[in-house]
Short mmCIF file of C-alpha atoms and ligand atoms in Angstrom, two decimals:
data_model
loop_
_atom_site.label_atom_id
_atom_site.label_comp_id
_atom_site.label_asym_id
_atom_site.label_seq_id
_atom_site.Cartn_x
_atom_site.Cartn_y
_atom_site.Cartn_z
CA UNK A 13 34.04 -2.03 -62.89
CA UNK A 14 33.23 -4.97 -60.67
CA UNK A 15 33.45 -3.48 -57.18
CA UNK A 16 33.23 -4.78 -53.64
CA UNK A 17 31.74 -2.38 -51.11
CA UNK A 18 32.31 -3.44 -47.50
CA UNK A 19 29.89 -1.71 -45.15
CA UNK A 20 27.68 -0.79 -48.11
CA UNK A 21 24.52 -1.18 -46.01
CA UNK A 22 25.63 1.64 -43.71
CA UNK A 23 25.08 5.38 -43.91
CA UNK A 24 27.88 6.50 -46.21
CA UNK A 25 28.37 3.20 -48.02
CA UNK A 26 24.70 3.07 -49.06
CA UNK A 27 24.91 6.53 -50.66
CA UNK A 28 28.07 5.49 -52.49
CA UNK A 29 26.45 2.27 -53.73
CA UNK A 30 23.62 4.31 -55.24
CA UNK A 31 26.01 6.61 -57.07
CA UNK A 32 28.22 3.71 -58.19
CA UNK A 33 25.17 2.02 -59.71
CA UNK A 34 24.23 5.25 -61.50
CA UNK A 35 27.76 5.38 -62.90
CA UNK A 36 27.28 1.85 -64.27
CA UNK A 37 29.45 -0.18 -61.89
CA UNK A 38 28.69 -3.77 -60.96
CA UNK A 39 28.39 -3.92 -57.16
CA UNK A 40 28.70 -6.53 -54.44
CA UNK A 41 28.06 -5.30 -50.89
CA UNK A 42 29.56 -7.26 -47.99
CA UNK A 43 28.06 -6.25 -44.66
CA UNK A 44 27.30 -7.93 -41.33
CA UNK A 45 24.30 -5.60 -40.80
CA UNK A 46 25.57 -4.70 -37.32
CA UNK A 47 24.74 -1.03 -37.90
CA UNK A 48 23.60 -1.26 -41.54
CA UNK A 49 20.29 -2.25 -43.12
CA UNK A 50 19.16 -4.50 -45.94
CA UNK A 51 16.83 -1.79 -47.33
CA UNK A 52 19.78 0.59 -47.65
CA UNK A 53 21.39 -1.56 -50.35
CA UNK A 54 19.57 -0.17 -53.38
CA UNK A 55 21.75 -1.79 -56.06
CA UNK A 56 23.93 -4.82 -56.61
CA UNK A 57 24.12 -8.02 -54.57
CA UNK A 58 24.15 -7.97 -50.78
CA UNK A 59 26.26 -10.68 -49.15
CA UNK A 60 25.71 -10.80 -45.40
CA UNK A 61 28.98 -11.67 -43.74
CA UNK A 62 31.61 -10.46 -41.32
CA UNK A 63 35.12 -9.29 -42.11
CA UNK A 64 36.31 -11.21 -39.06
CA UNK A 65 35.50 -14.36 -41.05
CA UNK A 66 38.49 -14.96 -43.33
CA UNK A 67 36.89 -18.01 -44.96
CA UNK A 68 33.83 -15.95 -45.93
CA UNK A 69 36.12 -13.28 -47.39
CA UNK A 70 38.07 -15.85 -49.39
CA UNK A 71 34.84 -17.40 -50.70
CA UNK A 72 33.61 -13.94 -51.73
CA UNK A 73 36.81 -13.11 -53.60
CA UNK A 74 36.89 -16.51 -55.27
CA UNK A 75 33.33 -16.02 -56.57
CA UNK A 76 33.95 -12.53 -57.97
CA UNK A 77 36.87 -11.02 -59.82
CA UNK A 78 36.87 -7.61 -58.14
CA UNK A 79 38.62 -4.72 -59.85
CA UNK A 80 38.17 -2.44 -56.87
CA UNK A 81 37.40 -2.60 -53.17
CA UNK A 82 35.74 0.30 -51.35
CA UNK A 83 36.17 -0.32 -47.63
CA UNK A 84 33.63 1.39 -45.34
CA UNK A 85 32.97 -1.34 -42.78
CA UNK A 86 34.04 -0.20 -39.32
CA UNK A 87 32.89 0.84 -35.89
CA UNK A 88 32.83 4.60 -35.65
CA UNK A 89 31.81 5.83 -32.19
CA UNK A 90 34.73 7.66 -30.58
CA UNK A 91 33.64 7.43 -26.90
CA UNK A 92 32.93 3.72 -27.36
CA UNK A 93 36.43 3.29 -28.76
CA UNK A 94 37.88 4.82 -25.58
CA UNK A 95 35.80 2.51 -23.39
CA UNK A 96 36.38 -0.58 -25.54
CA UNK A 97 39.56 -0.07 -27.58
CA UNK A 98 40.05 -3.70 -28.54
CA UNK A 99 36.68 -3.76 -30.30
CA UNK A 100 38.05 -1.00 -32.55
CA UNK A 101 41.44 -2.57 -33.12
CA UNK A 102 39.68 -5.86 -33.93
CA UNK A 103 36.96 -4.61 -36.23
CA UNK A 104 38.73 -1.65 -37.81
CA UNK A 105 42.37 -2.68 -37.88
CA UNK A 106 42.52 -6.49 -37.80
CA UNK A 107 39.52 -6.88 -40.10
CA UNK A 108 41.09 -4.44 -42.56
CA UNK A 109 44.13 -6.74 -42.46
CA UNK A 110 41.85 -9.70 -43.25
CA UNK A 111 40.47 -7.82 -46.21
CA UNK A 112 43.91 -6.76 -47.42
CA UNK A 113 45.14 -10.35 -47.40
CA UNK A 114 42.38 -11.18 -49.90
CA UNK A 115 43.13 -8.02 -51.91
CA UNK A 116 46.74 -9.19 -52.17
CA UNK A 117 45.94 -12.85 -52.92
CA UNK A 118 43.45 -11.93 -55.63
CA UNK A 119 45.53 -9.04 -57.01
CA UNK A 120 42.81 -6.41 -56.80
CA UNK A 121 44.27 -3.31 -58.46
CA UNK A 122 42.29 -0.49 -56.79
CA UNK A 123 41.19 0.34 -53.28
CA UNK A 124 39.29 3.29 -51.78
CA UNK A 125 39.45 3.53 -48.00
CA UNK A 126 37.18 5.47 -45.62
CA UNK A 127 39.47 7.28 -43.26
CA UNK A 128 38.78 10.18 -40.97
CA UNK A 129 39.99 13.56 -39.77
CA UNK A 130 40.39 11.79 -36.40
CA UNK A 131 43.81 10.58 -37.63
CA UNK A 132 45.11 14.15 -37.20
CA UNK A 133 44.32 14.27 -33.45
CA UNK A 134 44.62 17.72 -31.85
CA UNK A 135 46.62 19.72 -34.40
CA UNK A 136 47.60 23.33 -33.75
CA UNK A 137 46.29 24.39 -37.17
CA UNK A 138 42.58 24.76 -37.74
CA UNK A 139 42.72 24.11 -41.50
CA UNK A 140 44.35 20.73 -42.03
CA UNK A 141 46.45 19.56 -44.95
CA UNK A 142 47.02 15.89 -45.71
CA UNK A 143 50.74 15.98 -44.92
CA UNK A 144 50.35 17.00 -41.27
CA UNK A 145 51.81 14.42 -38.90
CA UNK A 146 49.23 11.89 -37.77
CA UNK A 147 48.64 11.90 -34.03
CA UNK A 148 45.25 10.37 -33.22
CA UNK A 149 44.08 10.87 -29.65
CA UNK A 150 41.61 8.01 -29.38
CA UNK A 151 41.50 4.32 -30.36
CA UNK A 152 39.06 5.01 -33.21
CA UNK A 153 41.50 7.42 -34.88
CA UNK A 154 44.43 5.12 -34.15
CA UNK A 155 42.62 2.11 -35.60
CA UNK A 156 42.06 4.06 -38.82
CA UNK A 157 45.62 5.38 -38.95
CA UNK A 158 46.92 1.80 -38.69
CA UNK A 159 44.59 0.72 -41.49
CA UNK A 160 45.87 3.55 -43.69
CA UNK A 161 49.43 2.44 -43.01
CA UNK A 162 48.72 -1.20 -43.91
CA UNK A 163 47.15 -0.14 -47.19
CA UNK A 164 50.12 2.09 -48.04
CA UNK A 165 52.65 -0.60 -47.15
CA UNK A 166 50.85 -3.22 -49.22
CA UNK A 167 50.64 -0.80 -52.15
CA UNK A 168 54.40 -0.27 -51.89
CA UNK A 169 55.02 -3.95 -52.56
CA UNK A 170 53.16 -4.27 -55.81
CA UNK A 171 50.36 -3.32 -58.06
CA UNK A 172 47.73 -2.01 -55.64
CA UNK A 173 46.74 1.63 -56.09
CA UNK A 174 44.66 3.35 -53.42
CA UNK A 175 42.81 6.53 -52.65
CA UNK A 176 42.49 7.12 -48.92
CA UNK A 177 39.72 9.62 -48.24
CA UNK A 178 39.85 11.40 -44.89
CA UNK A 179 36.30 12.49 -44.17
CA UNK A 180 35.51 15.45 -41.97
CA UNK A 181 31.98 15.62 -40.45
CA UNK A 182 29.59 13.79 -42.73
CA UNK A 183 25.95 14.85 -42.60
CA UNK A 184 22.76 15.19 -44.63
CA UNK A 185 20.90 12.64 -46.70
CA UNK A 186 19.94 11.71 -50.22
CA UNK A 187 17.63 14.54 -51.37
CA UNK A 188 15.07 12.08 -52.83
CA UNK A 189 14.44 10.71 -49.33
CA UNK A 190 15.66 7.25 -50.37
CA UNK A 191 18.57 6.99 -47.97
CA UNK A 192 19.96 8.69 -44.91
CA UNK A 193 21.69 8.11 -41.62
CA UNK A 194 19.96 5.36 -39.68
CA UNK A 195 23.01 4.35 -37.65
CA UNK A 196 21.83 3.43 -34.15
CA UNK A 197 23.08 5.64 -31.30
CA UNK A 198 24.83 8.05 -33.64
CA UNK A 199 26.72 10.84 -31.90
CA UNK A 200 26.90 13.21 -34.90
CA UNK A 201 25.65 16.72 -34.15
CA UNK A 202 23.16 17.16 -37.01
CA UNK A 203 21.78 13.65 -36.52
CA UNK A 204 21.35 14.19 -32.77
CA UNK A 205 19.66 17.58 -33.32
CA UNK A 206 17.35 16.00 -35.95
CA UNK A 207 16.38 13.32 -33.43
CA UNK A 208 15.47 16.12 -31.00
CA UNK A 209 13.19 17.60 -33.67
CA UNK A 210 11.32 14.32 -34.18
CA UNK A 211 11.02 13.75 -30.43
CA UNK A 212 13.30 10.71 -30.34
CA UNK A 213 15.44 12.68 -27.90
CA UNK A 214 14.14 15.21 -25.40
CA UNK A 215 17.12 17.52 -25.71
CA UNK A 216 20.83 17.64 -26.34
CA UNK A 217 24.06 18.94 -24.86
CA UNK A 218 26.62 21.41 -26.13
CA UNK A 219 30.05 20.43 -24.87
CA UNK A 220 32.04 23.56 -24.08
CA UNK A 221 31.12 27.20 -24.66
CA UNK A 222 34.47 28.78 -23.80
CA UNK A 223 36.50 27.88 -26.89
CA UNK A 224 38.39 30.57 -28.74
CA UNK A 225 35.84 30.68 -31.60
CA UNK A 226 33.26 33.24 -32.74
CA UNK A 227 30.61 32.07 -30.25
CA UNK A 228 32.67 29.91 -27.88
CA UNK A 229 31.54 26.53 -29.29
CA UNK A 230 33.57 24.16 -31.47
CA UNK A 231 33.81 24.66 -35.22
CA UNK A 232 33.62 21.67 -37.56
CA UNK A 233 33.56 21.18 -41.33
CA UNK A 234 30.27 19.50 -42.34
CA UNK A 235 30.26 17.73 -45.71
CA UNK A 236 27.06 16.52 -47.38
CA UNK A 237 27.04 12.76 -47.84
CA UNK A 238 26.18 13.04 -51.56
CA UNK A 239 29.26 15.20 -52.20
CA UNK A 240 31.33 12.68 -50.28
CA UNK A 241 29.82 9.80 -52.27
CA UNK A 242 30.73 11.60 -55.49
CA UNK A 243 34.37 11.74 -54.37
CA UNK A 244 34.42 7.91 -54.18
CA UNK A 245 33.11 7.49 -57.72
CA UNK A 246 35.65 10.05 -58.94
CA UNK A 247 38.45 8.30 -57.02
CA UNK A 248 37.69 5.06 -58.87
CA UNK A 249 37.63 6.81 -62.24
CA UNK A 250 40.90 8.56 -61.36
CA UNK A 251 42.68 5.28 -60.58
CA UNK A 252 41.21 3.52 -63.62
CA UNK A 253 42.62 6.38 -65.69
CA UNK A 254 46.12 5.62 -64.38
CA UNK A 255 46.17 7.98 -61.38
CA UNK A 256 48.68 7.32 -58.62
CA UNK A 257 47.82 6.53 -55.01
CA UNK A 258 46.57 9.50 -52.98
CA UNK A 259 45.47 10.61 -49.55
CA UNK A 260 42.75 13.24 -49.86
CA UNK A 261 40.80 15.29 -47.33
CA UNK A 262 37.04 15.43 -47.85
CA UNK A 263 35.48 18.61 -46.51
CA UNK A 264 34.39 22.03 -47.68
CA UNK A 265 37.22 23.96 -46.07
CA UNK A 266 34.99 26.06 -43.88
CA UNK A 267 33.19 25.38 -40.67
CA UNK A 268 30.22 26.16 -38.47
CA UNK A 269 30.00 26.37 -34.72
CA UNK A 270 27.83 23.98 -32.73
CA UNK A 271 25.47 26.85 -31.88
CA UNK A 272 25.18 27.87 -35.53
CA UNK A 273 24.26 24.32 -36.52
CA UNK A 274 21.65 24.01 -33.77
CA UNK A 275 20.17 27.39 -34.74
CA UNK A 276 19.78 26.25 -38.37
CA UNK A 277 18.15 22.99 -37.25
CA UNK A 278 15.69 24.90 -35.04
CA UNK A 279 14.97 27.47 -37.75
CA UNK A 280 14.44 24.92 -40.54
CA UNK A 281 12.29 22.61 -38.40
CA UNK A 282 10.39 25.26 -36.47
CA UNK A 283 10.96 23.12 -33.34
CA UNK A 284 12.60 24.59 -30.26
CA UNK A 285 14.08 21.68 -28.30
CA UNK A 286 16.03 21.98 -25.01
CA UNK A 287 19.80 22.46 -25.30
CA UNK A 288 21.95 22.10 -22.21
CA UNK A 289 25.32 23.81 -22.19
CA UNK A 290 27.86 21.70 -20.35
CA UNK A 291 31.64 21.58 -19.95
CA UNK A 292 34.18 20.67 -22.59
CA UNK A 293 34.74 17.04 -23.51
CA UNK A 294 38.29 15.77 -23.20
CA UNK A 295 40.34 16.30 -26.34
CA UNK A 296 37.92 18.27 -28.51
CA UNK A 297 39.93 20.72 -30.64
CA UNK A 298 38.35 24.19 -30.95
CA UNK A 299 38.18 24.14 -34.75
CA UNK A 300 38.85 21.55 -37.47
CA UNK A 301 38.46 22.21 -41.17
CA UNK A 302 39.74 20.45 -44.26
CA UNK A 303 42.19 21.97 -46.67
CA UNK A 304 40.51 20.53 -49.77
CA UNK A 305 42.93 21.92 -52.36
CA UNK A 306 44.29 18.47 -53.16
CA UNK A 307 41.00 16.66 -53.83
CA UNK A 308 39.88 19.53 -56.06
CA UNK A 309 43.13 19.50 -58.00
CA UNK A 310 43.63 15.76 -58.28
CA UNK A 311 40.10 14.45 -58.75
CA UNK A 312 38.56 17.65 -60.10
CA UNK A 313 35.98 17.27 -57.30
CA UNK A 314 33.59 20.17 -56.76
CA UNK A 315 30.79 20.09 -54.21
CA UNK A 316 27.11 20.43 -55.14
CA UNK A 317 25.67 20.74 -51.62
CA UNK A 318 28.06 23.14 -49.87
CA UNK A 319 25.33 24.88 -47.89
CA UNK A 320 24.46 24.22 -44.24
CA UNK A 321 20.75 24.86 -44.79
CA UNK A 322 20.62 22.23 -47.55
CA UNK A 323 22.51 19.74 -45.38
CA UNK A 324 20.11 20.31 -42.49
CA UNK A 325 16.97 20.22 -44.68
CA UNK A 326 17.93 16.85 -46.18
CA UNK A 327 18.84 15.48 -42.73
CA UNK A 328 15.52 16.63 -41.26
CA UNK A 329 13.50 15.26 -44.17
CA UNK A 330 15.25 11.92 -43.83
CA UNK A 331 14.78 11.79 -40.05
CA UNK A 332 11.00 11.98 -40.51
CA UNK A 333 11.05 9.24 -43.16
CA UNK A 334 13.28 7.09 -40.99
CA UNK A 335 11.01 7.45 -37.98
CA UNK A 336 8.06 6.25 -40.08
CA UNK A 337 10.12 3.35 -41.45
CA UNK A 338 10.99 2.35 -37.89
CA UNK A 339 7.38 2.40 -36.73
CA UNK A 340 6.50 0.19 -39.72
CA UNK A 341 9.39 -2.11 -38.69
CA UNK A 342 11.10 -1.90 -42.08
N1 LIG B 423 29.96 9.19 -40.38
C1 LIG B 423 31.01 10.02 -40.34
O1 LIG B 423 30.87 11.24 -40.06
C2 LIG B 423 32.39 9.51 -40.68
C3 LIG B 423 33.48 10.40 -40.56
C4 LIG B 423 34.75 9.92 -40.88
C5 LIG B 423 34.94 8.63 -41.33
N2 LIG B 423 33.87 7.78 -41.41
C6 LIG B 423 34.11 6.41 -41.87
O2 LIG B 423 33.15 6.06 -42.84
C7 LIG B 423 32.87 4.65 -42.80
C8 LIG B 423 31.39 4.43 -42.83
O3 LIG B 423 30.80 5.10 -41.70
P1 LIG B 423 29.22 5.25 -41.56
O4 LIG B 423 28.96 6.56 -40.91
O5 LIG B 423 28.56 4.92 -42.83
O6 LIG B 423 28.93 4.12 -40.46
P2 LIG B 423 27.81 2.96 -40.44
O7 LIG B 423 27.91 2.37 -39.08
O8 LIG B 423 26.51 3.49 -40.88
O9 LIG B 423 28.35 1.93 -41.54
C9 LIG B 423 29.28 0.92 -41.28
C10 LIG B 423 28.80 -0.34 -41.99
O10 LIG B 423 29.78 -1.37 -41.83
C11 LIG B 423 29.14 -2.58 -41.43
N3 LIG B 423 30.13 -3.36 -40.68
C12 LIG B 423 30.75 -3.01 -39.53
N4 LIG B 423 31.60 -3.96 -39.15
C13 LIG B 423 31.55 -4.93 -40.09
C14 LIG B 423 32.21 -6.17 -40.26
N5 LIG B 423 33.09 -6.64 -39.35
N6 LIG B 423 31.93 -6.92 -41.35
C15 LIG B 423 31.02 -6.48 -42.26
N7 LIG B 423 30.37 -5.32 -42.15
C16 LIG B 423 30.63 -4.55 -41.08
C17 LIG B 423 27.93 -2.12 -40.64
O11 LIG B 423 26.89 -3.08 -40.56
C18 LIG B 423 27.49 -0.88 -41.42
O12 LIG B 423 26.62 -1.23 -42.46
C19 LIG B 423 33.59 4.12 -41.56
O13 LIG B 423 34.76 3.45 -41.97
C20 LIG B 423 33.94 5.37 -40.76
O14 LIG B 423 35.12 5.20 -40.03
C21 LIG B 423 32.60 8.19 -41.08
#
């Protein structure tokens, strides 16, 4: 298929581009390189442009007859979204609208959208199914919920089919050391701990140790980026085979506490960095895990990297490579 990948120079998009190329798809990446990198686009054509620019989008769609759009481009830092909500509604919501206008005008039949567990907010359940009511508690989650809704409403009018993938906590890196998370100022636990190992940070904080969990720290569902990338390729194949629109959680259905993750990072790296235990952050649920029954049933998706040690090893290996790349100014 001829596919457009917005945000394909970013962390997750770049892993998906690699797998799409391996599956034989013809790829165009559209990315403004705000948090992505040229080197991360390992296949297809990279068009540098911004989804705020409707003329650039129209030009792109007039040059290529896309059969599918995979939409990753977004801002993703939750605390920043609280401090600067309009940045998130502009880049995540309005720019998704810009993209959808082109999808409609050019009658693109398939769309895969990067959504997030943040759309669920602070649910009472710890294992989340896709049909829970959406109640995001920050502008980032709200901006993604609105994007989901626009995609669904557009699909209701015509021939667009979509798969909305709600990612849980994405981590790890390509095992060959080709790609990994290079997102500046990332707030993700495994990334932050890996930066402590390589000395880019002097230590890290644990937010809250009095949760009702096995060791008092929050539990999250960490999914390896290669397993997540595979879900995108399978979602495309599913729609091309006549599958109906779907919303699917992406996670392993089990979680680890913050302390467990940090312990694995320290054990695997052999580096004992300072960890400061501080108070809870506002609005952090004690435990969040994906019910992944639906993605397994509908796409036949099965993970290959469902192992915290593997996730951490690939993240650590990448962090070292990335630090070298940075010193060489790549
Ligand atoms: N990383 C996670 O744990 C996680 C969890 C849930 C959902 N997601 C979603 O996955 C997607 C990708 O996240 P990521 O971790 O790869 O982030 P990332 O920052 O590495 O990638 C985002 C990419 O989009 C590009 N971009 C941003 N705004 C753009 C614009 N206006 N026009 C063109 N390009 C633009 C950036 O340059 C970057 O390459 C996002 O939509 C995010 O909401 C990520």
